[in-house]
């Protein structure tokens, strides 16, 4: 009964009493029980908590109380976002036993609206990866072809939504971690404008790039979840109240920019073909297509990896074996430094270690200016490229990823090849822009995603364009 | 190619224990990735200001008042610590 259900389907069903919130949650758990051993989307199922949340929803409805669109909606939460009193591991051994003592603001807002949390989903350790293979605990498989990766790092959340194990989900996106798995799994994902959604309770990877974003079955659902979690939060000083309301903007003939740097060399021909066909269809419907140039695109990936690893090396210094998490101290005569070294050696996986090392190197004396400071300056140029482009166009269309889902194991031994997965998504985080990942076709049975990039805080415009594209592909 | 000694130095700065095998692997991988980072050297940044955040950040301040947390939360946070004693987090001595 849960196949393809959207938020508005569920909302109608609950209001018309076609099913109860408890029955609905049970159906999703049934689905999870039958599928997840194979797909591995979830790290933890919170059935008891979910059923008591659903029971409260049913009580509200039977009392005739007003309910919101999110009331009773079953959701999955990426396991780097804190749900109070539930384990939050970031798919790392260093947090294997960590019990969240408080709740992320985005989760708190959803709970306030009556959303039902089914469980916590798998990810690349601390969000570092593009295939979910860097999880310390399990592999997650792509429902379209289980021999392939779901993308990452929010692979578990994307799979849960794609396989109807959940209606929608929260992920997080530092360099493409919501958009790329959404594209690989054929669902819709949004990376909001930096600051649009509070990061309080999101386990930090790279603080100037991280954003929490929704993954859902269609654009409308994505918009509903985004509207439920956005807004300024006193607990995140970088969060902002969006000044743009939804009603102001009407799309008649959107001007769409297509950057030439995102096509050609390095992109799988089948993917390029689908994106170009989609652009043609949109043009036929009256949109104006304009070729644009984002001249610093070539430098975005190197710039991103310097900044992201530098920030990560500082953020992950907190895992010291003292305040919380794993602590390794087996010898009586060992000193404090030994505790640090041993805890981090055993607690972190290979990719996390690599990034801590890279970031420590690029921030260290003698290299700071050559790497980190230079990358921050290139970041300015990348941001200016977009600002110039948005003087001419309303939104920008690009592929989400240069290729469709790859085989499990294919790139895991070659870190640079894995990093290339972020080539079309990372610049958006550097510039702090909002971007939507929208399925627009398939190549060899594998979904391909279109990326729609918008101006800062104009998520509403992206959603309108997204709904327009959704109808015609 | 960065040297093994450099890898060990950076690992120490990062308070990261590495096995000998990991140091060897790290040496090769870091060299490859740092070579890729060198791509940025061809960009002229002489007239460019650095960007640390994509949005304009302002300092946020508030009154310096202690906000009381419930005993429940305090205990939950303390429960996360590997070693505790009399309501405090226990650490190794650093003074010899």
Coordinates of C-alpha atoms in Angstrom, one line a residue, chain A residues 222-378:
Chain A
X222 CA 10.7 18.3 -1.4
X223 CA 9.2 21.8 -1.1
X224 CA 6.9 20.8 1.8
X225 CA 9.7 19.3 3.8
X226 CA 12.0 22.3 3.0
X227 CA 9.3 24.7 4.2
X228 CA 8.9 22.7 7.4
X229 CA 12.7 22.8 8.3
X230 CA 13.8 26.2 7.0
X231 CA 14.3 29.5 9.0
X232 CA 16.5 31.3 11.3
X233 CA 17.6 29.4 14.5
X234 CA 19.2 31.2 17.4
X235 CA 21.3 28.0 17.9
X236 CA 22.9 28.3 14.5
X237 CA 24.4 31.8 14.0
X238 CA 24.9 31.2 10.3
X239 CA 21.1 30.6 9.7
X240 CA 19.1 33.3 8.0
X241 CA 15.4 34.0 7.7
X242 CA 14.6 34.0 4.0
X243 CA 13.4 37.3 2.7
X244 CA 11.7 35.9 -0.4
X245 CA 8.1 34.6 -0.1
X246 CA 6.6 32.0 -2.3
X247 CA 3.8 34.1 -3.6
X248 CA 5.8 36.9 -5.2
X249 CA 7.3 35.0 -8.0
X250 CA 5.4 33.8 -11.1
X251 CA 7.1 31.8 -13.8
X252 CA 6.0 32.3 -17.3
X253 CA 9.0 32.0 -19.6
X254 CA 11.9 31.2 -17.4
X255 CA 15.4 32.1 -18.7
X256 CA 17.6 29.1 -18.3
X257 CA 21.4 29.2 -18.5
X258 CA 23.3 26.2 -19.7
X259 CA 27.0 26.5 -18.8
X260 CA 29.2 25.1 -21.6
X261 CA 31.9 23.9 -19.1
X262 CA 29.5 21.2 -17.7
X263 CA 29.4 19.3 -21.0
X264 CA 31.8 17.5 -23.2
X265 CA 35.0 15.9 -21.9
X266 CA 34.6 13.6 -18.9
X267 CA 30.8 13.2 -19.0
X268 CA 29.3 9.9 -20.0
X269 CA 27.7 10.3 -23.5
X270 CA 24.4 8.7 -22.4
X271 CA 24.1 11.1 -19.5
X272 CA 24.9 14.1 -21.7
X273 CA 22.3 13.0 -24.2
X274 CA 19.5 12.8 -21.7
X275 CA 20.3 16.2 -20.1
X276 CA 20.4 17.8 -23.6
X277 CA 17.1 16.2 -24.6
X278 CA 15.5 17.5 -21.4
X279 CA 16.8 21.0 -22.1
X280 CA 15.3 20.8 -25.7
X281 CA 11.9 19.7 -24.3
X282 CA 11.9 22.6 -21.8
X283 CA 12.8 25.0 -24.7
X284 CA 9.8 23.6 -26.7
X285 CA 7.5 24.5 -23.8
X286 CA 8.5 28.2 -24.1
X287 CA 11.6 28.5 -21.8
X288 CA 14.4 30.6 -23.1
X289 CA 17.7 28.7 -23.2
X290 CA 21.0 30.6 -23.2
X291 CA 24.5 29.2 -23.3
X292 CA 26.5 30.7 -20.5
X293 CA 30.1 30.4 -19.2
X294 CA 31.2 29.7 -15.7
X295 CA 34.9 30.1 -16.5
X296 CA 36.4 28.9 -13.1
X297 CA 34.5 25.6 -13.2
X298 CA 37.7 23.7 -13.9
X299 CA 39.1 24.8 -10.5
X300 CA 36.0 24.1 -8.4
X301 CA 36.9 20.5 -7.4
X302 CA 40.4 21.2 -6.2
X303 CA 39.2 24.4 -4.4
X304 CA 36.4 22.4 -2.8
X305 CA 38.6 19.6 -1.6
X306 CA 41.1 22.0 0.0
X307 CA 38.4 23.9 1.8
X308 CA 36.4 20.9 2.8
X309 CA 39.3 18.9 4.2
X310 CA 40.8 21.9 6.0
X311 CA 37.5 22.5 7.8
X312 CA 37.0 18.8 8.4
X313 CA 40.4 18.5 10.1
X314 CA 39.5 21.2 12.5
X315 CA 35.9 20.0 13.1
X316 CA 37.0 16.4 13.7
X317 CA 39.5 17.4 16.3
X318 CA 36.7 17.1 18.8
X319 CA 36.9 13.3 18.7
X320 CA 39.5 12.9 21.3
X321 CA 38.3 10.0 23.4
X322 CA 37.5 12.2 26.3
X323 CA 34.2 14.0 26.1
X324 CA 32.2 11.3 24.2
X325 CA 32.5 8.5 21.8
X326 CA 35.1 5.8 21.5
X327 CA 38.1 6.0 24.0
X328 CA 41.1 3.7 23.7
X329 CA 43.4 3.6 26.6
X330 CA 44.5 0.1 27.3
X331 CA 47.8 0.7 29.1
X332 CA 48.1 2.0 32.6
X333 CA 51.2 4.0 31.8
X334 CA 50.0 5.7 28.7
X335 CA 49.6 9.5 28.7
X336 CA 47.0 11.8 27.3
X337 CA 48.6 12.0 23.9
X338 CA 48.5 8.2 23.6
X339 CA 44.7 8.3 24.2
X340 CA 44.3 10.8 21.4
X341 CA 46.4 8.8 19.0
X342 CA 45.0 5.4 19.7
X343 CA 41.4 6.5 19.9
X344 CA 41.6 8.3 16.5
X345 CA 43.6 5.5 14.9
X346 CA 41.0 2.9 15.8
X347 CA 37.9 5.1 15.5
X348 CA 38.3 6.7 12.1
X349 CA 38.1 4.8 8.7
X350 CA 40.6 5.3 5.8
X351 CA 38.8 8.1 4.0
X352 CA 38.3 10.1 7.1
X353 CA 41.9 9.7 8.0
X354 CA 42.9 10.8 4.5
X355 CA 40.9 13.9 4.7
X356 CA 42.1 14.8 8.2
X357 CA 45.7 14.4 6.9
X358 CA 45.0 16.5 3.8
X359 CA 43.3 19.3 5.8
X360 CA 46.0 19.3 8.5
X361 CA 48.6 19.5 5.7
X362 CA 46.9 22.4 3.8
X363 CA 46.5 24.4 7.0
X364 CA 50.0 23.7 8.4
X365 CA 52.7 26.4 8.7
X366 CA 54.3 27.0 5.3
X367 CA 51.4 25.6 3.3
X368 CA 48.5 27.7 4.5
X369 CA 48.9 30.4 1.9
X370 CA 49.7 28.1 -1.0
X371 CA 46.6 25.9 -0.4
X372 CA 44.0 27.2 2.0
X373 CA 44.2 30.9 1.4
X374 CA 44.5 30.4 -2.4
X375 CA 41.5 28.1 -2.4
X376 CA 39.5 30.8 -0.5
X377 CA 40.4 33.3 -3.2
X378 CA 39.5 30.9 -6.0

